[in-house]
XYZ file of C-alpha atoms in Angstrom:
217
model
C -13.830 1.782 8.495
C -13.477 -1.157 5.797
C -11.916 1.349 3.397
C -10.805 4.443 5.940
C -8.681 2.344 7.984
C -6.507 -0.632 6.168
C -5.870 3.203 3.884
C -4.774 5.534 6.777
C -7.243 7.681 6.140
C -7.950 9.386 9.528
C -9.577 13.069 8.267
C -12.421 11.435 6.520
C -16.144 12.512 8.213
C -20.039 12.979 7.634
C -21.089 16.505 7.536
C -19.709 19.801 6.392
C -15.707 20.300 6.369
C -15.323 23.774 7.415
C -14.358 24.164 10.671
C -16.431 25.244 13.590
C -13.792 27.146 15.600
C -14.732 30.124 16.714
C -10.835 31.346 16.525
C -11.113 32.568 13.095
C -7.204 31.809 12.955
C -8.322 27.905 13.606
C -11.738 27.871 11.241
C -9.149 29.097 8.207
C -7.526 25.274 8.526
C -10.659 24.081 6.670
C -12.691 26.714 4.675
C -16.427 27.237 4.735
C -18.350 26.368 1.634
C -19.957 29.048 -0.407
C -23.336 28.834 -2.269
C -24.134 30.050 -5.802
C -24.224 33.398 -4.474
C -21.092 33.867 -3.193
C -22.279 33.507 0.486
C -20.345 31.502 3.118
C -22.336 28.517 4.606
C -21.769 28.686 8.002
C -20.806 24.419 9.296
C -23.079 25.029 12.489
C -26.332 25.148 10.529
C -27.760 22.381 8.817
C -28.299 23.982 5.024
C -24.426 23.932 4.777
C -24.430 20.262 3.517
C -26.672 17.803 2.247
C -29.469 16.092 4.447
C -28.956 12.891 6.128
C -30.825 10.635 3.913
C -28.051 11.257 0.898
C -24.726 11.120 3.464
C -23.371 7.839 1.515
C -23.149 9.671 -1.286
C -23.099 13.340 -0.981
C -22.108 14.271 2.638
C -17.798 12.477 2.910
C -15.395 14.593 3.344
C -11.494 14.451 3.696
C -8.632 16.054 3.473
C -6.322 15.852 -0.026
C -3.466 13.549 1.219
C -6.553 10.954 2.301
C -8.118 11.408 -0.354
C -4.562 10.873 -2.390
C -4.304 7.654 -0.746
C -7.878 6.541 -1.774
C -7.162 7.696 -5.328
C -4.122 5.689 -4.751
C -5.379 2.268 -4.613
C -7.414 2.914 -7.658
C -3.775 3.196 -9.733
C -1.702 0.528 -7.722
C -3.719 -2.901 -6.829
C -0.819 -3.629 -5.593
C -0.901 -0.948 -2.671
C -4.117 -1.948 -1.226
C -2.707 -5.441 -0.755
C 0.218 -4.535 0.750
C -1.799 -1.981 3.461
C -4.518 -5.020 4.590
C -1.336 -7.972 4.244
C -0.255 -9.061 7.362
C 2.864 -10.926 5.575
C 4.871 -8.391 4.011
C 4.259 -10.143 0.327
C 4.316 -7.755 -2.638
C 2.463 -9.991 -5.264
C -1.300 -9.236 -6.436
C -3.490 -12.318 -7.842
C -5.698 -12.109 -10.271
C -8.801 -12.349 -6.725
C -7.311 -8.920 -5.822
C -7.291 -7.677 -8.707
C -11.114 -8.486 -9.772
C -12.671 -5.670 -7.514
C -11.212 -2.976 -9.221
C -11.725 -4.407 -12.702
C -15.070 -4.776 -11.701
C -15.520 -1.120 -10.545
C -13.247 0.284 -13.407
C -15.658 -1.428 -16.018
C -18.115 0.032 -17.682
C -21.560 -0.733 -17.378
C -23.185 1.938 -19.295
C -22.632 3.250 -22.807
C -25.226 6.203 -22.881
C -24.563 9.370 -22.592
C -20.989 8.165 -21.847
C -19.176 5.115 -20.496
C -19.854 4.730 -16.659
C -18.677 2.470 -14.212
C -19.050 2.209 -10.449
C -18.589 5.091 -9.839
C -16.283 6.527 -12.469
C -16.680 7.892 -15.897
C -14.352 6.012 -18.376
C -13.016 8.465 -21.382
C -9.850 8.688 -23.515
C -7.635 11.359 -23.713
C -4.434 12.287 -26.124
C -2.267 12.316 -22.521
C -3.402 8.825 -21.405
C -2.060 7.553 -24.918
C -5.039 4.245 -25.863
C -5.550 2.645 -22.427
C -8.590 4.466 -20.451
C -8.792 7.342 -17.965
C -10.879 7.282 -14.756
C -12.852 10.267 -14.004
C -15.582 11.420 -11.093
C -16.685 14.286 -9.881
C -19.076 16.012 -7.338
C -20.832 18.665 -5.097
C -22.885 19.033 -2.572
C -23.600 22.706 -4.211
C -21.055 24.730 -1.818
C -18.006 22.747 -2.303
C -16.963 20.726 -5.871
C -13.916 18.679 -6.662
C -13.701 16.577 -9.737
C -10.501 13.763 -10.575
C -9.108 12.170 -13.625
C -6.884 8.772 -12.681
C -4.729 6.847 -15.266
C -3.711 3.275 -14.007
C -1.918 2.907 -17.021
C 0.329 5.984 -16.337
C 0.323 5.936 -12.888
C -0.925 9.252 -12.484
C -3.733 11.377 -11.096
C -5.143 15.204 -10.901
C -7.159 16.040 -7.994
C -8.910 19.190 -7.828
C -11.035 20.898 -5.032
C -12.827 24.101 -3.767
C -15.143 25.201 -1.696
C -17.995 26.399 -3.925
C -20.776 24.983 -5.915
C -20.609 23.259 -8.884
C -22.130 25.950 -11.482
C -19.279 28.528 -10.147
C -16.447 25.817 -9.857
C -16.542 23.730 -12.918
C -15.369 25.725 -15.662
C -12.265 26.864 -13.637
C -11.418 23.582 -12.077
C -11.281 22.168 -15.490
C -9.032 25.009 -16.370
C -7.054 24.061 -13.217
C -6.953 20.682 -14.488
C -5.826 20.899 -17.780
C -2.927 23.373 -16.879
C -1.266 20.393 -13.837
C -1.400 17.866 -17.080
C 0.145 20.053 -19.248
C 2.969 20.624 -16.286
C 3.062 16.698 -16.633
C 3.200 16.321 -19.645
C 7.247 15.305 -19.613
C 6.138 12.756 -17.068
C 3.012 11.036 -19.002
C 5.490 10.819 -22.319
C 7.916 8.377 -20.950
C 5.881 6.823 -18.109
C 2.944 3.741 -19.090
C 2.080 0.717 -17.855
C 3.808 -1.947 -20.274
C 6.752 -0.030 -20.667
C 7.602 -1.444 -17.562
C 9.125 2.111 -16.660
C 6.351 2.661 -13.762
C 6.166 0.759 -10.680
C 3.772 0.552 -7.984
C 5.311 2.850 -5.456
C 5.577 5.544 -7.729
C 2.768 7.570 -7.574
C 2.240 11.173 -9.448
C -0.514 12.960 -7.919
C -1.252 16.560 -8.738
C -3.414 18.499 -6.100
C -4.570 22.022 -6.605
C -7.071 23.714 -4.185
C -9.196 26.511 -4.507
C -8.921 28.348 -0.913
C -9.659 24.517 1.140
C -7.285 21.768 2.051
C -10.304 19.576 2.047
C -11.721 17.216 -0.723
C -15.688 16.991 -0.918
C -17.628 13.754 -1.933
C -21.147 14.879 -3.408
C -23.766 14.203 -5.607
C -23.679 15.551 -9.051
């Protein structure tokens, strides 16, 4: 609730996303995961997610727009203290700030730069300025994002199979929204002063689920 609710997040939950309906038209609102076989993990029994003892990290689940608006804060400082101020003031010290250069800094070097939480590459779109990156599975649903604070701009991907099935094609899936972007990322960064904090570019594409899935990797 110290994250979920100064966000607006109100889909986010423990425990498998597809739906438990019985009403097939219902249970199609938030697909079933599939395992490396292909086979539909029904949400009733208890091998369709993770076990208890790993929830923190590999048993969240939301829907995209929530997880847009987590995503969100990670771009825009700014946003988060607008959400949790009381006083309607649109300025950001340097004490709000420090969280998220905390978590956006990495601590590791080997195999790659890692943060909390994030990977921390370059890439030709992102121009010099670095590119946030995570992603996850619980093995029956994977979704993977790449954030630029500098550019303002995100790509969220998500489906509901494992992570050996999903990753190559998600990356494809990837690769193809920046491309679509790429107009956008050419005239848009940070010191150009072009980009401000309520304009936010998010590209979501979803393999057959409208819900995002937080798991280990």
């Amino acid at each position: 609730s110290l994250i979920a609710k100064p966000l607006g997040i109100s889909t986010a939950g423990v425990g498998p996303a597809g739906s438990k309906e019985k009403d097939k038209s219902k249970a199609k609102a938030n697909p079933w995961g599939h395992d490396a076989h292909k086979n539909p993990q029904d949400p009733h029994k208890i091998q369709s997610d993770n076990p208890d003892a790993i929830a923190p990290a590999g048993k969240l689940h939301m829907s995209m727009g929530d997880w847009g608006r987590f995503v969100s804060v990670h771009m825009h400082p700014k946003l988060l203290h607008r959400l949790v101020s009381y006083d309607g003031e649109d300025s950001t010290s340097e004490e709000d700030k420090s969280p998220f250069n905390v978590l956006h800094q990495p601590i590791s070097s080997r195999p790659k730069s890692y943060a909390c939480g994030w990977s921390v590459t370059k890439h030709t779109w992102a121009g010099s300025a670095p590119v946030l990156g995570h992603s996850g599975s619980n093995t029956m649903n994977y979704c993977r994002v790449l954030v630029s604070p500098e550019k303002g701009f995100a790509v969220m991907i998500a489906c509901n199979i494992g992570s050996k099935s999903a990753k190559a094609p998600s990356q494809h899936a990837q690769e193809q929204l920046i491309k679509l972007a790429r107009n956008y990322l050419r005239r848009t960064s940070h010191s150009s002063g072009q980009r401000s904090s309520n304009h936010h570019h998010h590209h979501h594409h979803h393999h057959s689920s409208n819900h995002h899935r937080e798991g280990t990797k």
